[in-house]
GROMACS .gro file of N, CA and C in nm:
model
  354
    1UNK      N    1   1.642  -0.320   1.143
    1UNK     CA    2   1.730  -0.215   1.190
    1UNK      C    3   1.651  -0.127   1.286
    2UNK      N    4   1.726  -0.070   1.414
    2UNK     CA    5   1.657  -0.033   1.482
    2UNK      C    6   1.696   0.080   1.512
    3UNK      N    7   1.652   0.241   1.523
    3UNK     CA    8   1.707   0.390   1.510
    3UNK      C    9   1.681   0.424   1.696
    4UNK      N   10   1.771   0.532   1.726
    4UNK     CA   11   1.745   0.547   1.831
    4UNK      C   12   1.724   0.702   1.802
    5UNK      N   13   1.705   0.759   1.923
    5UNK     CA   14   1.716   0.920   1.963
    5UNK      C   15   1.819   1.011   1.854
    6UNK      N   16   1.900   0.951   1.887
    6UNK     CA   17   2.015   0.991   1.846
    6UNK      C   18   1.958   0.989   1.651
    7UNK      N   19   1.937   0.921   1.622
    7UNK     CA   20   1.926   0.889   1.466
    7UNK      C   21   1.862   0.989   1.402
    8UNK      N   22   1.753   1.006   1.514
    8UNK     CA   23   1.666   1.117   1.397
    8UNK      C   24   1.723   1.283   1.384
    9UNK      N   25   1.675   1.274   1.218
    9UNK     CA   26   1.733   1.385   1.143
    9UNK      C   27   1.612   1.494   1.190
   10UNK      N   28   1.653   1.616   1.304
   10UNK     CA   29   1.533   1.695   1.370
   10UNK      C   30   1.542   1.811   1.263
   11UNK      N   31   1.611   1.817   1.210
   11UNK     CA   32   1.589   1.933   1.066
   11UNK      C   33   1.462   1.939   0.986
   12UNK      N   34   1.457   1.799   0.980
   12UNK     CA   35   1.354   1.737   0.851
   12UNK      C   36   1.246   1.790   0.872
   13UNK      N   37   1.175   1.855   0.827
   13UNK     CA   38   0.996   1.930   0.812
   13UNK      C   39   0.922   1.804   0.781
   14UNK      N   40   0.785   1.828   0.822
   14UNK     CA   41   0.704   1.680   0.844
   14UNK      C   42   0.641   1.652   0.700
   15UNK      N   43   0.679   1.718   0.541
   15UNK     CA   44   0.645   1.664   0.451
   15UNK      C   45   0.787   1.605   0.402
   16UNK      N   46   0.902   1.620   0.437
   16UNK     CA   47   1.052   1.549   0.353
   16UNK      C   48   1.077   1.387   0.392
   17UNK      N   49   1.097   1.357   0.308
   17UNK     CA   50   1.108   1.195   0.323
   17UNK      C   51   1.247   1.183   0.254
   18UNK      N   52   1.348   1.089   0.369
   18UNK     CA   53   1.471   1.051   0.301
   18UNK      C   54   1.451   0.949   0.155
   19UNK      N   55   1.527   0.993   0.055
   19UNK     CA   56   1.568   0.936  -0.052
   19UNK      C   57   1.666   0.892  -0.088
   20UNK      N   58   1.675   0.801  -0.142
   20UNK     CA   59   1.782   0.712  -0.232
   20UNK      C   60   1.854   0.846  -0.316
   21UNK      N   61   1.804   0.952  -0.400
   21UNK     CA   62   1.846   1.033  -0.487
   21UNK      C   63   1.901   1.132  -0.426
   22UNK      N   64   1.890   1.135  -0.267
   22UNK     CA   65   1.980   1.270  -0.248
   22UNK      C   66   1.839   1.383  -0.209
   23UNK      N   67   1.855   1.461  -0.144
   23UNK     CA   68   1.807   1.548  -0.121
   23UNK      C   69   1.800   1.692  -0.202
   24UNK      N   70   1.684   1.714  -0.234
   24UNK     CA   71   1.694   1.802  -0.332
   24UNK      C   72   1.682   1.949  -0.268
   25UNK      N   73   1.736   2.011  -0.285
   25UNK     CA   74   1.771   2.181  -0.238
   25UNK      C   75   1.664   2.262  -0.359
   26UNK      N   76   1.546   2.311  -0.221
   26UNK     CA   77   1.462   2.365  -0.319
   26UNK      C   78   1.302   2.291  -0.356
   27UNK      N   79   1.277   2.173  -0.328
   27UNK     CA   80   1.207   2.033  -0.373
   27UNK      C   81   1.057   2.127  -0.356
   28UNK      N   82   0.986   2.166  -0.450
   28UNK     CA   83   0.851   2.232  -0.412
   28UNK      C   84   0.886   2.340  -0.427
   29UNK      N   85   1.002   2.422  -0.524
   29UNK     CA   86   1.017   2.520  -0.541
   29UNK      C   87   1.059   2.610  -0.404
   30UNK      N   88   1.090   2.574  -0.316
   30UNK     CA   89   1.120   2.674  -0.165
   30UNK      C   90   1.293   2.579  -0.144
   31UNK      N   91   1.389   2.702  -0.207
   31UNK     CA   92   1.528   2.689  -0.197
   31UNK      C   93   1.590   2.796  -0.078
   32UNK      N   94   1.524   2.856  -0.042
   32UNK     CA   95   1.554   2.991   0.039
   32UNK      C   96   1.663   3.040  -0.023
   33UNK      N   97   1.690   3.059  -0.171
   33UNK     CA   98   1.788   3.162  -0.235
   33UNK      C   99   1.698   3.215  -0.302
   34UNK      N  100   1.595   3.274  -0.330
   34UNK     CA  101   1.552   3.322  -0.459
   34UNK      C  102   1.443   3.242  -0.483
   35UNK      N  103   1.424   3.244  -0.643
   35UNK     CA  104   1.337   3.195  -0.684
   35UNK      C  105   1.379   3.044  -0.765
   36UNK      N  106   1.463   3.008  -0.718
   36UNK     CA  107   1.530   2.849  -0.799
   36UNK      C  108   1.440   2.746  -0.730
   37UNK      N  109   1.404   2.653  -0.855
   37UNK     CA  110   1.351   2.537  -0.787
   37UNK      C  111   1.423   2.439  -0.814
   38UNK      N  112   1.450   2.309  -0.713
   38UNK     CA  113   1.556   2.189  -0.735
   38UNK      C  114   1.680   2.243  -0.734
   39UNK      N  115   1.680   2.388  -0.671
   39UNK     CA  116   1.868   2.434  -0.645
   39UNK      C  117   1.966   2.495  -0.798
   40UNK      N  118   1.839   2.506  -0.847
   40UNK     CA  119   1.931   2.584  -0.976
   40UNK      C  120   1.819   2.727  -1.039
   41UNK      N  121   1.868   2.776  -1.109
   41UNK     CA  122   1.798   2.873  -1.147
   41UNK      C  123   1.701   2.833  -1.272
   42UNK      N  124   1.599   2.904  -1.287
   42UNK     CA  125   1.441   2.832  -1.374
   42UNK      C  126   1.502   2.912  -1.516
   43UNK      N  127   1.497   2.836  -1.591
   43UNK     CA  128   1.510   2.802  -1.772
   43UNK      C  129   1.417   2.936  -1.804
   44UNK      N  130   1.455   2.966  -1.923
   44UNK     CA  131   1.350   2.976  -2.050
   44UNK      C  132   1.255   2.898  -2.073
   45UNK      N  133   1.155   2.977  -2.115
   45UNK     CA  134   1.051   2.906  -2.185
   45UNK      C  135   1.108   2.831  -2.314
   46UNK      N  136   1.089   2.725  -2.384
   46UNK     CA  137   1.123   2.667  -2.524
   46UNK      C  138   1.039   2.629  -2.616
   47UNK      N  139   1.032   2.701  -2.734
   47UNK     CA  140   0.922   2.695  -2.787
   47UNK      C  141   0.909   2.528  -2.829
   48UNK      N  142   0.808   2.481  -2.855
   48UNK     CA  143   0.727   2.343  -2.880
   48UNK      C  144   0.617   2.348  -2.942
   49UNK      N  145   0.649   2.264  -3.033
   49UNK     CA  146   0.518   2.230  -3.190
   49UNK      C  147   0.480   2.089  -3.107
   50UNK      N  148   0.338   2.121  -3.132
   50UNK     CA  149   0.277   2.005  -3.139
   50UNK      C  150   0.244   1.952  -3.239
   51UNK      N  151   0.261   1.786  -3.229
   51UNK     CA  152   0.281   1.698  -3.334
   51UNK      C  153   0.117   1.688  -3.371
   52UNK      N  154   0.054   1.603  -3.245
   52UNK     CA  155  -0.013   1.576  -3.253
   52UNK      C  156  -0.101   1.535  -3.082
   53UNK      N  157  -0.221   1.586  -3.119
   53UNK     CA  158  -0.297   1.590  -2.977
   53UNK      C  159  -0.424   1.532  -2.964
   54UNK      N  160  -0.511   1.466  -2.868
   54UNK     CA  161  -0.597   1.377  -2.855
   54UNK      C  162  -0.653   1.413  -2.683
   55UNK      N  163  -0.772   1.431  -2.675
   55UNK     CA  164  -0.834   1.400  -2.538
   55UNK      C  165  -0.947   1.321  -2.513
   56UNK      N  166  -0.932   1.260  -2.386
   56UNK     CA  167  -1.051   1.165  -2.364
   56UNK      C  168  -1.073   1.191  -2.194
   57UNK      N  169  -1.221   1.128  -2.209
   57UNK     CA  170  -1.293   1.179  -2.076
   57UNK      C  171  -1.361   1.046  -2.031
   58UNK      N  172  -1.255   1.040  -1.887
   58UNK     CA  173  -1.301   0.917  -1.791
   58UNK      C  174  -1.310   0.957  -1.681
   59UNK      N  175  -1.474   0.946  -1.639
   59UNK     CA  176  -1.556   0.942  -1.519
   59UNK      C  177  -1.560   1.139  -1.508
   60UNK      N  178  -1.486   1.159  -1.378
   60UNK     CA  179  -1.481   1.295  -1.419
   60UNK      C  180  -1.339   1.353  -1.408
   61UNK      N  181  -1.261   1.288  -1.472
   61UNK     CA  182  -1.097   1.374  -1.509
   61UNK      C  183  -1.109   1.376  -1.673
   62UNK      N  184  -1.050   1.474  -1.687
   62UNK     CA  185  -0.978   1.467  -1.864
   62UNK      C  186  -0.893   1.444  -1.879
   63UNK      N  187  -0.764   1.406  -1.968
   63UNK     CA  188  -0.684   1.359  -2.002
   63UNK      C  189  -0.642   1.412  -2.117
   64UNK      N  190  -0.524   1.492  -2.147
   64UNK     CA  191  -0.523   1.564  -2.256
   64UNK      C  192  -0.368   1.483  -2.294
   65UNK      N  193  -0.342   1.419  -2.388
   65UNK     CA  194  -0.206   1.370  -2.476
   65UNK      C  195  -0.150   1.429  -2.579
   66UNK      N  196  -0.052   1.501  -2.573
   66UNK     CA  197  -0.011   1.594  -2.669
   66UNK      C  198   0.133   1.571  -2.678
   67UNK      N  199   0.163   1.503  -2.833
   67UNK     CA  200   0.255   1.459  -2.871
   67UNK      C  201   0.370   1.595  -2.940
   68UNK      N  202   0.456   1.637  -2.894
   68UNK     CA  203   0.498   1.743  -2.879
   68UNK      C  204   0.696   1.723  -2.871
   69UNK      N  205   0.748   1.854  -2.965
   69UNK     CA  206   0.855   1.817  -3.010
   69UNK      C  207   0.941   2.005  -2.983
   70UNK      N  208   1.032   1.952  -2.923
   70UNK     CA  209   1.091   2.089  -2.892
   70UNK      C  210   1.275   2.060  -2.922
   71UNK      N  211   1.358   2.157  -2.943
   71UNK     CA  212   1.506   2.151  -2.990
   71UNK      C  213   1.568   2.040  -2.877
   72UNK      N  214   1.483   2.041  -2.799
   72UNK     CA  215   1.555   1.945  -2.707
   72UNK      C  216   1.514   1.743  -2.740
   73UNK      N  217   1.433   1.762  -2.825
   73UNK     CA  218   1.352   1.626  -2.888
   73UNK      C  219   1.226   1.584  -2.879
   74UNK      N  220   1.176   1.511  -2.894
   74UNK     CA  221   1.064   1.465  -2.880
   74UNK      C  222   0.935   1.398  -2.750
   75UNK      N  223   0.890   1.425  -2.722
   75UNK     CA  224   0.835   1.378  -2.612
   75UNK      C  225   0.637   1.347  -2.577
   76UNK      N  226   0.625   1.293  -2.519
   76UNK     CA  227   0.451   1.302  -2.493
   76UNK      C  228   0.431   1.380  -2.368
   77UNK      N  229   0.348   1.456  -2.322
   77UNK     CA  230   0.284   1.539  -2.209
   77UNK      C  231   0.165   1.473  -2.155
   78UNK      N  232   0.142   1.401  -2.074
   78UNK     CA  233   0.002   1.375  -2.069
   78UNK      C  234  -0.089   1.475  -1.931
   79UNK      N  235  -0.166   1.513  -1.974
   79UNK     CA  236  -0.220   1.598  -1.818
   79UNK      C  237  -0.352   1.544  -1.809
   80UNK      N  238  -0.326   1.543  -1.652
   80UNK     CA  239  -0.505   1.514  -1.605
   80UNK      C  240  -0.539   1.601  -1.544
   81UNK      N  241  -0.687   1.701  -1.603
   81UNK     CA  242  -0.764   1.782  -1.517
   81UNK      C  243  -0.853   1.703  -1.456
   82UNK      N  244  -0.861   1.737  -1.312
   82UNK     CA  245  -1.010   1.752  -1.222
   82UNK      C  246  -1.084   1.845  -1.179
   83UNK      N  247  -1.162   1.913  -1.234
   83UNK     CA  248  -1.208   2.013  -1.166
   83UNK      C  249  -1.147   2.157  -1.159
   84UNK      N  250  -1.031   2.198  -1.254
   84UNK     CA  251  -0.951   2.275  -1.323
   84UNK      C  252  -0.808   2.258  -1.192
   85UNK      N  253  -0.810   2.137  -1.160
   85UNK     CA  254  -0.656   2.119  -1.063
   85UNK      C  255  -0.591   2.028  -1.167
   86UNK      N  256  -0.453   2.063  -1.253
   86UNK     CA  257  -0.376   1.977  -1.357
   86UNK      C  258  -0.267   1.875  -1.300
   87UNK      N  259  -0.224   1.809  -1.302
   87UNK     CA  260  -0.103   1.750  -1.307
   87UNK      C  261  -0.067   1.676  -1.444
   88UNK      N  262   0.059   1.696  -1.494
   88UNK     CA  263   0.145   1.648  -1.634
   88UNK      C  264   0.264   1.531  -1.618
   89UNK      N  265   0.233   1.481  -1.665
   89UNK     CA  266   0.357   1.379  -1.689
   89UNK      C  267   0.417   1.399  -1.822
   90UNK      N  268   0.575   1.397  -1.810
   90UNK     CA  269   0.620   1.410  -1.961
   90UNK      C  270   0.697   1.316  -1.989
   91UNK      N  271   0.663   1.216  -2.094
   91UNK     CA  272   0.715   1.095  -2.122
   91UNK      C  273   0.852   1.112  -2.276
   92UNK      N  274   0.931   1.140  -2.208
   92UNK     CA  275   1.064   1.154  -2.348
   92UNK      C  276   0.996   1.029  -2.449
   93UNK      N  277   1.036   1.061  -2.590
   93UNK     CA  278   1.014   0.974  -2.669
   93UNK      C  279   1.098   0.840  -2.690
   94UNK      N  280   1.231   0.857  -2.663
   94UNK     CA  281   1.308   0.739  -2.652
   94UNK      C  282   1.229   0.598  -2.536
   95UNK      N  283   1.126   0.684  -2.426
   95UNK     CA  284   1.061   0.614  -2.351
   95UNK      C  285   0.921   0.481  -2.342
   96UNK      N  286   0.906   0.556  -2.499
   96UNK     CA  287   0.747   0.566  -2.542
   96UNK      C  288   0.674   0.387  -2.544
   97UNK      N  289   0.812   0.349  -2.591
   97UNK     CA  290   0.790   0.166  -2.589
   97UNK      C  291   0.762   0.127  -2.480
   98UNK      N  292   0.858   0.142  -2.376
   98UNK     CA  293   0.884   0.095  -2.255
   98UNK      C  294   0.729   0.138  -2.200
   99UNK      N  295   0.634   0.256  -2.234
   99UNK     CA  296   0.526   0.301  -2.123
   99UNK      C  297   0.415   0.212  -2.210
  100UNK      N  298   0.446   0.208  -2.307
  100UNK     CA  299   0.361   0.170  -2.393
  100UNK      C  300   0.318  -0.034  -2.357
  101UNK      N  301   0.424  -0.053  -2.365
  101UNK     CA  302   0.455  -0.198  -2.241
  101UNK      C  303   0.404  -0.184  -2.138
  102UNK      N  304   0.447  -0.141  -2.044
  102UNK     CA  305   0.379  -0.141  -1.923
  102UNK      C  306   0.219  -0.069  -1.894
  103UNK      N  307   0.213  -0.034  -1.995
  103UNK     CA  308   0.015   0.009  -1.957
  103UNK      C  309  -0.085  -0.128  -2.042
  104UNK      N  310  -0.043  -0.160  -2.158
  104UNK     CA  311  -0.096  -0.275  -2.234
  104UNK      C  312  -0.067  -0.417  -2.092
  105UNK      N  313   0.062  -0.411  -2.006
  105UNK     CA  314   0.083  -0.530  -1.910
  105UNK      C  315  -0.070  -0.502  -1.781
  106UNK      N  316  -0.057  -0.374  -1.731
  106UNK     CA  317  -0.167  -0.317  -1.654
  106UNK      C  318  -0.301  -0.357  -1.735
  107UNK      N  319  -0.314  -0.324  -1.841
  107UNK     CA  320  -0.445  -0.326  -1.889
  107UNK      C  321  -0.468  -0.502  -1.841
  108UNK      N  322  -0.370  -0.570  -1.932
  108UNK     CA  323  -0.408  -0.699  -1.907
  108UNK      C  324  -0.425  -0.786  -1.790
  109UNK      N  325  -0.324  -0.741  -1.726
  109UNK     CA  326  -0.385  -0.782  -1.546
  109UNK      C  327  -0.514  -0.719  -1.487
  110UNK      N  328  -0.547  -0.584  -1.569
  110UNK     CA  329  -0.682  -0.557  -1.499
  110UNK      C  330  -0.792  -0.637  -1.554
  111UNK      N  331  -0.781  -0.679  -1.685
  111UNK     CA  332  -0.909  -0.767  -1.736
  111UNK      C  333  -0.900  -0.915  -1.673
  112UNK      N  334  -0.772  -0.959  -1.665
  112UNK     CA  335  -0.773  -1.087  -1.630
  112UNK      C  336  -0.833  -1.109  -1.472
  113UNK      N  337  -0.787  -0.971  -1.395
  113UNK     CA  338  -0.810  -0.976  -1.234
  113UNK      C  339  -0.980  -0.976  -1.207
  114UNK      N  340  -1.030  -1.057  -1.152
  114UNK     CA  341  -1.170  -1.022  -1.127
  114UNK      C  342  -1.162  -0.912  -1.041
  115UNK      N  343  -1.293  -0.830  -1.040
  115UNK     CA  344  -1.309  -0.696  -0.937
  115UNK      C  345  -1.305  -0.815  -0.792
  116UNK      N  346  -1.279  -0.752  -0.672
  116UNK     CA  347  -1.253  -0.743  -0.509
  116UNK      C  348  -1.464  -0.740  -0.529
  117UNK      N  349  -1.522  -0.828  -0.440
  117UNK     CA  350  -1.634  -0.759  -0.400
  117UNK      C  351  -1.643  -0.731  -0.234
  118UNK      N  352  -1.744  -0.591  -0.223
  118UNK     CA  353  -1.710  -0.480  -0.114
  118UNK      C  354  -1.784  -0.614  -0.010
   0.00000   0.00000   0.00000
């Protein structure tokens, strides 16, 4: 497929990338209404018990897993620090098989794959 002049979207700021999901109003927290991020207004805090928590240390990130349960259900958090910069993933518990599959499939293609030499 081939776009011409005409095609391009000149609105678009040079970090937005078209999506399949629609464009999110707000994406990075900057909605130009306020303070809404993703186009709606920001929640309550909800309180959350942790079930149960575990960290491990590879190379130089940490990895903190904290199995954690709030009125809304159950879920895992996993965060990686570097250097005190975090990012979290939160894995719903209905999910837990499915990730749990696919990292044991990764693991095993990484042992089976010989390393690339440089």
């Amino acid at each position: 497929m081939q776009f011409g002049i005409r095609d391009v979207n000149w609105n678009m700021i040079s970090n937005e990338r078209p999506s399949s999901f629609g464009h999110r109003n707000g994406f990075n927290g900057h909605s130009g209404q306020g303070s809404h991020g993703y186009g709606g207004p920001k929640q309550a805090p909800v309180a959350e018990d942790t079930l149960r928590s575990d960290k491990i240390q590879i190379e130089r990130k940490t990895f903190v897993f904290s199995l954690r349960e709030n009125p809304r259900g159950r879920f895992l958090r996993i965060t990686e620090d570097v250097n005190g910069r975090r990012d979290t993933i939160i894995i719903p518990a209905t999910g837990l098989e499915d990730f749990r599959r696919v990292v044991e499939d990764m693991l095993q293609t990484s042992n089976d794959t010989p390393p690339k030499t440089a």
